[in-house]
PDB file of C-alpha atoms in Angstrom:
ATOM      1  CA  MET A   1     -38.957   0.517   0.035  1.00 93.00           C
ATOM      2  CA  THR A   2     -36.130   0.137   2.459  1.00 98.00           C
ATOM      3  CA  ASN A   3     -35.052   3.023   4.733  1.00 98.00           C
ATOM      4  CA  ILE A   4     -31.240   3.280   4.570  1.00 98.00           C
ATOM      5  CA  LEU A   5     -28.594   5.436   6.315  1.00 98.00           C
ATOM      6  CA  LEU A   6     -25.328   5.565   4.359  1.00 98.00           C
ATOM      7  CA  THR A   7     -22.284   7.495   5.547  1.00 98.00           C
ATOM      8  CA  GLY A   8     -19.692   8.868   3.277  1.00 96.00           C
ATOM      9  CA  ALA A   9     -22.057   9.121   0.366  1.00 97.00           C
ATOM     10  CA  SER A  10     -20.587  12.174  -1.518  1.00 93.00           C
ATOM     11  CA  ARG A  11     -17.716  10.434  -3.427  1.00 92.00           C
ATOM     12  CA  GLY A  12     -15.961   7.175  -4.336  1.00 92.00           C
ATOM     13  CA  ILE A  13     -17.468   4.009  -2.946  1.00 95.00           C
ATOM     14  CA  GLY A  14     -20.134   6.016  -1.092  1.00 96.00           C
ATOM     15  CA  ALA A  15     -21.408   7.787  -4.192  1.00 96.00           C
ATOM     16  CA  ALA A  16     -21.556   4.535  -6.046  1.00 97.00           C
ATOM     17  CA  CYS A  17     -23.536   2.997  -3.197  1.00 98.00           C
ATOM     18  CA  ALA A  18     -25.900   5.922  -3.222  1.00 98.00           C
ATOM     19  CA  GLU A  19     -26.474   5.392  -6.940  1.00 97.00           C
ATOM     20  CA  ALA A  20     -26.967   1.658  -6.542  1.00 98.00           C
ATOM     21  CA  LEU A  21     -29.500   2.259  -3.756  1.00 98.00           C
ATOM     22  CA  LYS A  22     -31.292   5.269  -5.294  1.00 96.00           C
ATOM     23  CA  ALA A  23     -34.636   3.343  -5.569  1.00 96.00           C
ATOM     24  CA  GLU A  24     -34.759   3.039  -1.780  1.00 97.00           C
ATOM     25  CA  ASN A  25     -35.420   5.586   0.872  1.00 97.00           C
ATOM     26  CA  LEU A  26     -31.770   6.665   1.216  1.00 98.00           C
ATOM     27  CA  ILE A  27     -30.240   9.186   3.500  1.00 97.00           C
ATOM     28  CA  GLY A  28     -26.580   9.688   2.428  1.00 97.00           C
ATOM     29  CA  THR A  29     -24.356  11.778   4.678  1.00 97.00           C
ATOM     30  CA  SER A  30     -21.057  13.464   3.891  1.00 94.00           C
ATOM     31  CA  SER A  31     -18.562  15.608   5.725  1.00 91.00           C
ATOM     32  CA  ALA A  32     -20.861  18.570   5.111  1.00 92.00           C
ATOM     33  CA  ASP A  33     -23.391  16.920   7.522  1.00 95.00           C
ATOM     34  CA  GLY A  34     -20.877  16.623  10.328  1.00 93.00           C
ATOM     35  CA  ASP A  35     -17.226  15.748  11.094  1.00 95.00           C
ATOM     36  CA  LEU A  36     -17.026  12.191  12.306  1.00 97.00           C
ATOM     37  CA  ALA A  37     -13.878  13.228  14.263  1.00 96.00           C
ATOM     38  CA  ASP A  38     -16.291  15.124  16.514  1.00 97.00           C
ATOM     39  CA  PRO A  39     -17.693  12.691  19.164  1.00 96.00           C
ATOM     40  CA  ALA A  40     -21.084  14.422  18.882  1.00 97.00           C
ATOM     41  CA  THR A  41     -21.566  13.737  15.130  1.00 98.00           C
ATOM     42  CA  PRO A  42     -22.710  10.038  15.132  1.00 98.00           C
ATOM     43  CA  GLN A  43     -25.688  10.649  17.363  1.00 98.00           C
ATOM     44  CA  ARG A  44     -26.588  13.783  15.481  1.00 97.00           C
ATOM     45  CA  LEU A  45     -26.478  11.957  12.130  1.00 98.00           C
ATOM     46  CA  TRP A  46     -28.580   9.064  13.427  1.00 98.00           C
ATOM     47  CA  ASP A  47     -31.216  11.444  14.943  1.00 98.00           C
ATOM     48  CA  SER A  48     -31.322  13.386  11.702  1.00 97.00           C
ATOM     49  CA  ALA A  49     -31.802  10.197   9.673  1.00 98.00           C
ATOM     50  CA  LEU A  50     -34.560   9.039  11.915  1.00 98.00           C
ATOM     51  CA  GLY A  51     -36.316  12.357  11.566  1.00 97.00           C
ATOM     52  CA  GLN A  52     -36.082  12.256   7.771  1.00 97.00           C
ATOM     53  CA  LEU A  53     -37.120   8.619   7.486  1.00 97.00           C
ATOM     54  CA  GLY A  54     -40.265   8.824   9.674  1.00 97.00           C
ATOM     55  CA  GLY A  55     -38.743   7.253  12.814  1.00 97.00           C
ATOM     56  CA  ARG A  56     -37.456   4.020  11.147  1.00 98.00           C
ATOM     57  CA  VAL A  57     -34.108   2.910   9.770  1.00 98.00           C
ATOM     58  CA  ASP A  58     -33.847  -0.567   8.290  1.00 98.00           C
ATOM     59  CA  VAL A  59     -30.263  -0.599   7.145  1.00 98.00           C
ATOM     60  CA  LEU A  60     -27.123   1.119   8.319  1.00 98.00           C
ATOM     61  CA  ILE A  61     -24.118   1.317   5.917  1.00 98.00           C
ATOM     62  CA  ASN A  62     -20.940   2.533   7.482  1.00 98.00           C
ATOM     63  CA  ASN A  63     -18.761   3.704   4.640  1.00 98.00           C
ATOM     64  CA  ALA A  64     -17.176   6.912   5.742  1.00 97.00           C
ATOM     65  CA  GLY A  65     -13.440   6.765   6.502  1.00 96.00           C
ATOM     66  CA  VAL A  66     -10.046   8.317   6.105  1.00 95.00           C
ATOM     67  CA  PHE A  67      -6.766   7.015   4.724  1.00 93.00           C
ATOM     68  CA  GLU A  68      -4.177   9.373   6.047  1.00 95.00           C
ATOM     69  CA  ALA A  69      -0.405   8.620   6.326  1.00 94.00           C
ATOM     70  CA  ALA A  70       1.363   8.755   9.699  1.00 95.00           C
ATOM     71  CA  ALA A  71       5.019   7.951   9.245  1.00 95.00           C
ATOM     72  CA  VAL A  72       6.649   6.176  12.137  1.00 95.00           C
ATOM     73  CA  ASP A  73       9.284   8.895  12.594  1.00 95.00           C
ATOM     74  CA  LEU A  74       6.748  11.688  13.160  1.00 96.00           C
ATOM     75  CA  GLU A  75       7.068  13.532  16.427  1.00 97.00           C
ATOM     76  CA  HIS A  76       5.323  11.340  19.057  1.00 97.00           C
ATOM     77  CA  ASP A  77       2.391  13.634  19.834  1.00 97.00           C
ATOM     78  CA  GLU A  78       1.707  14.106  16.066  1.00 97.00           C
ATOM     79  CA  TRP A  79       1.851  10.354  15.443  1.00 97.00           C
ATOM     80  CA  VAL A  80      -0.545   9.683  18.256  1.00 97.00           C
ATOM     81  CA  ALA A  81      -2.940  12.396  17.084  1.00 97.00           C
ATOM     82  CA  ALA A  82      -2.936  10.877  13.663  1.00 97.00           C
ATOM     83  CA  TRP A  83      -3.634   7.446  15.108  1.00 97.00           C
ATOM     84  CA  GLU A  84      -6.455   8.715  17.338  1.00 98.00           C
ATOM     85  CA  ARG A  85      -8.119  10.691  14.497  1.00 97.00           C
ATOM     86  CA  THR A  86      -8.170   7.609  12.184  1.00 98.00           C
ATOM     87  CA  MET A  87      -9.443   5.379  14.935  1.00 98.00           C
ATOM     88  CA  ARG A  88     -12.192   7.864  15.915  1.00 98.00           C
ATOM     89  CA  ILE A  89     -13.415   8.414  12.295  1.00 98.00           C
ATOM     90  CA  ASN A  90     -12.995   4.818  10.914  1.00 98.00           C
ATOM     91  CA  LEU A  91     -13.867   2.742  13.963  1.00 98.00           C
ATOM     92  CA  THR A  92     -15.296   4.526  16.922  1.00 98.00           C
ATOM     93  CA  ALA A  93     -17.808   6.631  14.949  1.00 98.00           C
ATOM     94  CA  SER A  94     -18.919   3.451  13.116  1.00 98.00           C
ATOM     95  CA  ALA A  95     -19.196   1.617  16.398  1.00 98.00           C
ATOM     96  CA  GLU A  96     -21.414   4.372  17.784  1.00 98.00           C
ATOM     97  CA  LEU A  97     -23.703   4.171  14.759  1.00 98.00           C
ATOM     98  CA  CYS A  98     -23.836   0.384  14.964  1.00 98.00           C
ATOM     99  CA  ARG A  99     -24.812   0.647  18.711  1.00 98.00           C
ATOM    100  CA  LEU A 100     -27.594   3.083  17.923  1.00 98.00           C
ATOM    101  CA  ALA A 101     -28.684   0.857  15.072  1.00 98.00           C
ATOM    102  CA  VAL A 102     -28.764  -2.301  17.174  1.00 98.00           C
ATOM    103  CA  LEU A 103     -30.820  -0.525  19.935  1.00 98.00           C
ATOM    104  CA  HIS A 104     -33.232   0.711  17.299  1.00 98.00           C
ATOM    105  CA  PHE A 105     -33.433  -2.614  15.443  1.00 98.00           C
ATOM    106  CA  ARG A 106     -34.276  -4.368  18.710  1.00 97.00           C
ATOM    107  CA  ALA A 107     -37.373  -2.284  19.049  1.00 96.00           C
ATOM    108  CA  HIS A 108     -38.461  -2.678  15.405  1.00 97.00           C
ATOM    109  CA  GLY A 109     -38.083  -6.436  14.646  1.00 97.00           C
ATOM    110  CA  GLY A 110     -34.590  -6.329  13.217  1.00 98.00           C
ATOM    111  CA  GLY A 111     -32.437  -4.708  10.603  1.00 98.00           C
ATOM    112  CA  ARG A 112     -29.101  -4.878   8.781  1.00 98.00           C
ATOM    113  CA  ILE A 113     -25.668  -3.366   9.101  1.00 99.00           C
ATOM    114  CA  VAL A 114     -23.101  -3.257   6.310  1.00 98.00           C
ATOM    115  CA  ASN A 115     -19.562  -2.192   7.216  1.00 98.00           C
ATOM    116  CA  VAL A 116     -17.184  -1.162   4.511  1.00 98.00           C
ATOM    117  CA  ALA A 117     -13.768  -2.312   5.839  1.00 98.00           C
ATOM    118  CA  SER A 118     -10.565  -3.088   3.863  1.00 96.00           C
ATOM    119  CA  ARG A 119      -8.187  -5.758   2.681  1.00 95.00           C
ATOM    120  CA  ALA A 120      -5.809  -4.106   5.090  1.00 95.00           C
ATOM    121  CA  ALA A 121      -7.782  -5.633   7.943  1.00 96.00           C
ATOM    122  CA  TYR A 122      -6.241  -8.988   7.058  1.00 95.00           C
ATOM    123  CA  ARG A 123      -2.984  -8.358   5.314  1.00 94.00           C
ATOM    124  CA  GLY A 124      -1.918  -5.072   6.959  1.00 93.00           C
ATOM    125  CA  ASP A 125      -0.890  -1.973   5.109  1.00 92.00           C
ATOM    126  CA  SER A 126       2.185   0.227   4.637  1.00 91.00           C
ATOM    127  CA  PRO A 127       4.527   1.345   7.525  1.00 93.00           C
ATOM    128  CA  ALA A 128       2.620   4.658   7.430  1.00 95.00           C
ATOM    129  CA  HIS A 129      -0.716   3.180   7.710  1.00 95.00           C
ATOM    130  CA  TRP A 130      -0.763   0.932  10.784  1.00 94.00           C
ATOM    131  CA  HIS A 131      -3.606   2.873  12.228  1.00 97.00           C
ATOM    132  CA  TYR A 132      -5.712   2.455   9.083  1.00 97.00           C
ATOM    133  CA  ALA A 133      -5.192  -1.316   9.052  1.00 97.00           C
ATOM    134  CA  ALA A 134      -5.948  -1.422  12.750  1.00 98.00           C
ATOM    135  CA  SER A 135      -9.129   0.544  12.413  1.00 98.00           C
ATOM    136  CA  LYS A 136     -10.429  -1.750   9.578  1.00 98.00           C
ATOM    137  CA  ALA A 137      -9.454  -4.931  11.512  1.00 98.00           C
ATOM    138  CA  GLY A 138     -11.429  -3.492  14.478  1.00 98.00           C
ATOM    139  CA  MET A 139     -14.408  -2.980  12.092  1.00 98.00           C
ATOM    140  CA  ILE A 140     -14.287  -6.677  11.126  1.00 98.00           C
ATOM    141  CA  GLY A 141     -14.173  -7.774  14.737  1.00 98.00           C
ATOM    142  CA  MET A 142     -17.068  -5.552  15.570  1.00 98.00           C
ATOM    143  CA  THR A 143     -19.127  -6.845  12.649  1.00 98.00           C
ATOM    144  CA  LYS A 144     -18.589 -10.466  13.603  1.00 98.00           C
ATOM    145  CA  SER A 145     -19.423  -9.696  17.179  1.00 98.00           C
ATOM    146  CA  ILE A 146     -22.702  -7.963  16.239  1.00 98.00           C
ATOM    147  CA  ALA A 147     -23.626 -10.870  14.009  1.00 98.00           C
ATOM    148  CA  ARG A 148     -22.966 -13.529  16.748  1.00 98.00           C
ATOM    149  CA  GLY A 149     -24.588 -11.450  19.424  1.00 98.00           C
ATOM    150  CA  PHE A 150     -27.846 -10.321  17.850  1.00 98.00           C
ATOM    151  CA  ALA A 151     -28.767 -12.748  15.070  1.00 98.00           C
ATOM    152  CA  ARG A 152     -31.640 -14.205  17.198  1.00 98.00           C
ATOM    153  CA  GLU A 153     -33.193 -10.827  17.171  1.00 98.00           C
ATOM    154  CA  ASN A 154     -33.042 -10.636  13.391  1.00 98.00           C
ATOM    155  CA  ILE A 155     -30.199  -8.058  13.502  1.00 98.00           C
ATOM    156  CA  LEU A 156     -27.778  -8.997  10.772  1.00 98.00           C
ATOM    157  CA  ALA A 157     -24.269  -7.711  10.213  1.00 98.00           C
ATOM    158  CA  PHE A 158     -22.000  -8.005   7.136  1.00 98.00           C
ATOM    159  CA  ALA A 159     -18.746  -6.477   5.919  1.00 98.00           C
ATOM    160  CA  VAL A 160     -16.941  -5.960   2.741  1.00 98.00           C
ATOM    161  CA  CYS A 161     -13.201  -5.805   2.354  1.00 97.00           C
ATOM    162  CA  PRO A 162     -12.081  -4.034  -0.857  1.00 95.00           C
ATOM    163  CA  GLY A 163      -8.456  -3.848  -1.933  1.00 91.00           C
ATOM    164  CA  PHE A 164      -7.454  -0.851  -4.058  1.00 83.00           C
ATOM    165  CA  VAL A 165     -10.445   0.834  -5.612  1.00 85.00           C
ATOM    166  CA  MET A 166     -10.435   3.493  -8.369  1.00 73.00           C
ATOM    167  CA  THR A 167     -11.314   6.407  -6.138  1.00 70.00           C
ATOM    168  CA  GLY A 168      -9.580   9.657  -5.194  1.00 59.00           C
ATOM    169  CA  MET A 169      -8.563   8.161  -1.755  1.00 55.00           C
ATOM    170  CA  ALA A 170      -6.381   5.533  -3.504  1.00 57.00           C
ATOM    171  CA  ASP A 171      -5.095   7.520  -6.468  1.00 61.00           C
ATOM    172  CA  ASP A 172      -2.395   9.366  -4.670  1.00 62.00           C
ATOM    173  CA  TYR A 173      -1.305   6.258  -2.788  1.00 58.00           C
ATOM    174  CA  LEU A 174      -0.991   4.224  -5.959  1.00 62.00           C
ATOM    175  CA  ALA A 175       0.928   7.006  -7.704  1.00 63.00           C
ATOM    176  CA  GLY A 176       3.301   7.442  -4.772  1.00 59.00           C
ATOM    177  CA  ARG A 177       4.184   3.847  -4.404  1.00 57.00           C
ATOM    178  CA  GLY A 178       4.431   2.969  -8.076  1.00 57.00           C
ATOM    179  CA  GLY A 179       1.056   2.002  -9.426  1.00 60.00           C
ATOM    180  CA  ASP A 180       2.303  -0.259 -12.165  1.00 67.00           C
ATOM    181  CA  GLN A 181       4.361  -2.381  -9.599  1.00 69.00           C
ATOM    182  CA  LEU A 182       1.385  -2.659  -7.226  1.00 73.00           C
ATOM    183  CA  LEU A 183      -0.879  -3.808 -10.003  1.00 77.00           C
ATOM    184  CA  GLN A 184       1.450  -6.747 -10.560  1.00 82.00           C
ATOM    185  CA  ASP A 185       0.304  -7.928  -7.063  1.00 84.00           C
ATOM    186  CA  ILE A 186      -3.368  -8.143  -8.357  1.00 90.00           C
ATOM    187  CA  PRO A 187      -3.937 -11.208 -10.408  1.00 88.00           C
ATOM    188  CA  LEU A 188      -6.998  -9.644 -11.979  1.00 86.00           C
ATOM    189  CA  GLY A 189      -4.552  -6.941 -13.465  1.00 86.00           C
ATOM    190  CA  ARG A 190      -6.595  -3.982 -12.315  1.00 84.00           C
ATOM    191  CA  VAL A 191      -8.047  -2.320  -9.228  1.00 85.00           C
ATOM    192  CA  ALA A 192     -11.773  -2.633  -8.402  1.00 91.00           C
ATOM    193  CA  THR A 193     -14.290  -0.050  -9.565  1.00 92.00           C
ATOM    194  CA  PRO A 194     -16.539   1.670  -7.022  1.00 94.00           C
ATOM    195  CA  GLU A 195     -19.549   0.184  -8.751  1.00 96.00           C
ATOM    196  CA  GLU A 196     -18.212  -3.315  -8.022  1.00 96.00           C
ATOM    197  CA  ILE A 197     -18.084  -2.528  -4.307  1.00 97.00           C
ATOM    198  CA  ALA A 198     -21.449  -0.836  -4.444  1.00 97.00           C
ATOM    199  CA  SER A 199     -23.125  -3.912  -5.989  1.00 98.00           C
ATOM    200  CA  THR A 200     -21.895  -6.097  -3.224  1.00 98.00           C
ATOM    201  CA  VAL A 201     -23.006  -3.519  -0.613  1.00 98.00           C
ATOM    202  CA  ARG A 202     -26.466  -3.329  -2.175  1.00 98.00           C
ATOM    203  CA  TYR A 203     -26.758  -7.199  -2.109  1.00 98.00           C
ATOM    204  CA  LEU A 204     -25.811  -7.324   1.499  1.00 98.00           C
ATOM    205  CA  ALA A 205     -28.151  -4.482   2.444  1.00 98.00           C
ATOM    206  CA  LEU A 206     -31.128  -5.821   0.660  1.00 98.00           C
ATOM    207  CA  ASP A 207     -30.937  -9.373  -0.564  1.00 98.00           C
ATOM    208  CA  ALA A 208     -28.405 -11.513   1.233  1.00 98.00           C
ATOM    209  CA  PRO A 209     -30.044 -14.410   3.140  1.00 98.00           C
ATOM    210  CA  PRO A 210     -30.047 -14.179   6.951  1.00 98.00           C
ATOM    211  CA  SER A 211     -27.771 -17.139   7.216  1.00 98.00           C
ATOM    212  CA  MET A 212     -25.066 -15.050   5.735  1.00 98.00           C
ATOM    213  CA  THR A 213     -24.917 -12.887   8.804  1.00 98.00           C
ATOM    214  CA  GLY A 214     -21.322 -12.423   9.850  1.00 98.00           C
ATOM    215  CA  ALA A 215     -19.919 -12.829   6.372  1.00 98.00           C
ATOM    216  CA  VAL A 216     -17.030 -10.734   5.237  1.00 98.00           C
ATOM    217  CA  ILE A 217     -16.803 -10.405   1.450  1.00 98.00           C
ATOM    218  CA  ASP A 218     -13.369  -9.909  -0.215  1.00 97.00           C
ATOM    219  CA  ILE A 219     -13.193  -7.679  -3.296  1.00 96.00           C
ATOM    220  CA  ASN A 220      -9.585  -7.430  -4.203  1.00 91.00           C
ATOM    221  CA  GLY A 221      -8.934  -9.070  -7.560  1.00 90.00           C
ATOM    222  CA  ALA A 222      -7.266 -12.056  -5.740  1.00 91.00           C
ATOM    223  CA  SER A 223      -4.559  -9.891  -4.373  1.00 89.00           C
ATOM    224  CA  TYR A 224      -5.278 -11.319  -0.900  1.00 90.00           C
ATOM    225  CA  VAL A 225      -7.095 -14.695  -0.449  1.00 91.00           C
ATOM    226  CA  ARG A 226      -7.849 -16.355   2.779  1.00 88.00           C
TER     227      ARG A 226
END
């Protein structure tokens, strides 16, 4: 079996990923295991996973993230604080875990990283979610850099870019912006299910051929094609 560390495993996409990977040696973390806004949390999560998995992690899946609005007309300090919180949780914490994984994989013959990004990385998001789009664009750049930099050491990196997914994170956003109107922008006519995202994450974590390293998989019902 494969030893896997999955962040954000308690709900939505993360819970579906945990279910899809339940036959593996999976450590799934949630906010109860530590706040990723705390700079000390990534190292603590990694060390805990290593301890529970007998000193070896084969796959890291960065799924944890926040989608919090920060309107442009907020007070400056409040807007900056919202930006920095989103970047810390969505990008910097993921980057720290990726770095720890790369160093670990180097000593153990390789491994895989799967980063859950977003359609927003490519097409942007609402005026209140610049920071979210930027954090996910950074995750894509990070994934590609890891793939290019460490492929010769059998360290593989992939990303998935969902559009709207039927989770609690997206429900309020869809309702607030007119869900029916937004659905008209999705040729498939519906948002993705968490299970659809999870099946792709599972494939990348376990079965995707090494030559796919650096790939970014879009899962958005053709609402954004590139």
